Tab-separated table of C-alpha atoms in Angstrom:
chain	number	residue	atom	x	y	z
O	23	UNK	CA	8.729	-7.251	10.494
O	24	UNK	CA	6.597	-6.726	7.404
O	25	UNK	CA	7.397	-8.411	4.125
O	26	UNK	CA	6.170	-7.254	0.736
O	27	UNK	CA	6.079	-9.425	-2.344
O	28	UNK	CA	4.555	-9.507	-5.792
O	29	UNK	CA	6.502	-6.789	-7.518
O	30	UNK	CA	7.982	-7.189	-10.973
O	31	UNK	CA	8.029	-5.969	-14.535
O	32	UNK	CA	4.691	-5.445	-16.241
O	33	UNK	CA	3.595	-3.783	-19.453
O	34	UNK	CA	1.399	-0.682	-19.397
O	35	UNK	CA	-2.196	-1.706	-18.911
O	36	UNK	CA	-1.191	-4.815	-17.019
O	37	UNK	CA	-1.953	-5.886	-13.461
O	38	UNK	CA	-0.027	-6.909	-10.381
O	39	UNK	CA	-1.001	-7.929	-6.895
O	40	UNK	CA	1.285	-6.934	-4.056
O	41	UNK	CA	1.174	-8.765	-0.744
O	42	UNK	CA	2.063	-7.541	2.716
O	43	UNK	CA	2.452	-10.091	5.462
O	44	UNK	CA	3.831	-10.293	8.978
O	45	UNK	CA	5.162	-13.230	10.931
O	46	UNK	CA	5.177	-11.818	14.463
O	47	UNK	CA	1.894	-9.957	14.803
O	48	UNK	CA	-1.624	-9.990	13.467
O	49	UNK	CA	-2.316	-7.493	10.731
O	50	UNK	CA	-6.054	-7.430	11.490
O	51	UNK	CA	-5.372	-5.244	14.537
O	52	UNK	CA	-3.628	-2.529	12.561
O	53	UNK	CA	-4.245	-0.030	9.840
O	54	UNK	CA	-2.137	-1.018	6.849
O	55	UNK	CA	-0.813	1.542	4.411
O	56	UNK	CA	1.039	1.302	1.134
O	57	UNK	CA	3.595	3.881	0.106
O	58	UNK	CA	5.752	4.172	-2.972
O	59	UNK	CA	8.928	5.925	-3.898
O	60	UNK	CA	9.875	6.516	-7.492
O	61	UNK	CA	13.482	7.206	-8.512
O	62	UNK	CA	14.433	10.753	-7.613
O	63	UNK	CA	11.135	11.446	-5.885
O	64	UNK	CA	9.897	11.574	-2.336
O	65	UNK	CA	7.930	8.735	-0.824
O	66	UNK	CA	4.185	9.188	-1.145
O	67	UNK	CA	1.131	7.497	0.244
O	68	UNK	CA	-0.791	5.247	-2.116
O	69	UNK	CA	-3.541	3.642	-0.088
O	70	UNK	CA	-4.580	2.664	3.394
O	71	UNK	CA	-7.081	0.318	5.010
O	72	UNK	CA	-8.221	0.536	8.601
O	73	UNK	CA	-8.000	-2.338	11.027
O	74	UNK	CA	-10.382	-5.279	10.723
O	75	UNK	CA	-12.901	-3.491	12.957
O	76	UNK	CA	-12.992	-0.434	10.686
O	77	UNK	CA	-11.989	-1.287	7.136
O	78	UNK	CA	-12.414	2.122	5.602
O	79	UNK	CA	-10.009	2.695	2.769
O	80	UNK	CA	-8.239	5.679	1.311
O	81	UNK	CA	-6.511	6.014	-2.050
O	82	UNK	CA	-4.408	8.707	-3.576
O	83	UNK	CA	-6.185	10.348	-6.505
O	84	UNK	CA	-3.859	8.952	-9.157
O	85	UNK	CA	-4.791	5.337	-8.373
O	86	UNK	CA	-8.495	5.652	-7.611
O	87	UNK	CA	-10.476	3.248	-9.740
O	88	UNK	CA	-7.343	1.236	-10.578
O	89	UNK	CA	-6.081	-0.070	-7.217
O	90	UNK	CA	-7.969	-1.994	-4.555
O	91	UNK	CA	-7.101	-3.179	-1.054
O	92	UNK	CA	-8.315	-6.188	0.843
O	93	UNK	CA	-7.392	-8.384	3.752
O	94	UNK	CA	-7.065	-12.132	4.010
O	95	UNK	CA	-7.173	-12.723	7.734
O	96	UNK	CA	-6.501	-16.447	7.415
O	97	UNK	CA	-3.228	-15.691	5.668
O	98	UNK	CA	-2.424	-12.620	7.782
O	99	UNK	CA	-1.949	-10.733	4.547
O	100	UNK	CA	-3.109	-7.476	3.011
O	101	UNK	CA	-3.219	-7.259	-0.764
O	102	UNK	CA	-2.818	-4.241	-2.997
O	103	UNK	CA	-4.376	-5.197	-6.323
O	104	UNK	CA	-3.216	-2.929	-9.112
O	105	UNK	CA	-4.964	-2.755	-12.481
O	106	UNK	CA	-4.319	-0.743	-15.626
O	107	UNK	CA	-0.789	0.041	-14.536
O	108	UNK	CA	0.930	3.065	-16.003
O	109	UNK	CA	4.630	3.921	-16.359
O	110	UNK	CA	4.193	6.560	-13.656
O	111	UNK	CA	3.309	3.774	-11.209
O	112	UNK	CA	6.903	2.581	-11.404
O	113	UNK	CA	8.345	2.715	-7.888
O	114	UNK	CA	9.414	0.716	-4.883
O	115	UNK	CA	6.262	-0.086	-2.935
O	116	UNK	CA	6.344	-0.359	0.838
O	117	UNK	CA	3.716	-1.531	3.263
O	118	UNK	CA	3.459	-0.239	6.796
O	119	UNK	CA	1.331	-0.974	9.854
O	120	UNK	CA	0.275	1.199	12.759
O	121	UNK	CA	-2.714	2.344	14.777
O	122	UNK	CA	-6.254	1.196	14.089
O	123	UNK	CA	-7.459	3.846	11.674
O	124	UNK	CA	-5.891	5.491	8.679
O	125	UNK	CA	-4.728	8.962	9.683
O	126	UNK	CA	-4.737	10.787	6.383
O	127	UNK	CA	-2.974	14.109	5.914
O	128	UNK	CA	-2.528	16.177	2.772
O	129	UNK	CA	0.525	18.424	3.165
O	130	UNK	CA	-0.181	19.828	-0.282
O	131	UNK	CA	-3.875	20.410	-1.054
O	132	UNK	CA	-4.851	17.974	-3.764
O	133	UNK	CA	-1.529	16.219	-3.506
O	134	UNK	CA	-0.743	12.672	-2.390
O	135	UNK	CA	-1.668	11.746	1.153
O	136	UNK	CA	0.575	10.941	4.062
O	137	UNK	CA	-0.566	8.199	6.393
O	138	UNK	CA	0.644	9.061	9.866
O	139	UNK	CA	1.183	6.720	12.776
O	140	UNK	CA	2.845	3.844	10.953
O	141	UNK	CA	5.100	1.868	13.313
O	142	UNK	CA	6.237	-1.125	11.299
O	143	UNK	CA	7.660	-1.093	7.809
O	144	UNK	CA	8.686	-3.540	5.154
O	145	UNK	CA	11.738	-3.265	2.940
O	146	UNK	CA	9.781	-2.774	-0.252
O	147	UNK	CA	9.136	-4.484	-3.548
O	148	UNK	CA	9.953	-2.987	-6.938
O	149	UNK	CA	7.224	-2.439	-9.510
O	150	UNK	CA	8.353	-1.515	-13.003
O	151	UNK	CA	5.792	-0.610	-15.643
O	152	UNK	CA	7.393	-0.525	-19.042
O	153	UNK	CA	6.958	-1.817	-22.557
């Protein structure tokens, strides 16, 4: 029910903007999270934005200062803008929707977050950062 787009091949230092949209429900009512899964690794949380009424954001440490999140309510879309991409950002990126606030957990202190309560998921879009 969620569809991601915008992935592709980009050189290190480049930028991409991922989109997450839904056709059957309004994203403004939900917290929207982005996850990623690199080859051979577990899925990890990347970022999350609360519903339209509480747009607090959360980012995993490795992307702070490089990634931003914002909503376009008219297009029913949430964007993950990624700058200064690094090879370690290579992964399949998934968006998910659920609840109204981002429920952030850190199973490993200092490690990537998990965003609990996500009900709807997309199928992912591949981001490859390589020269």
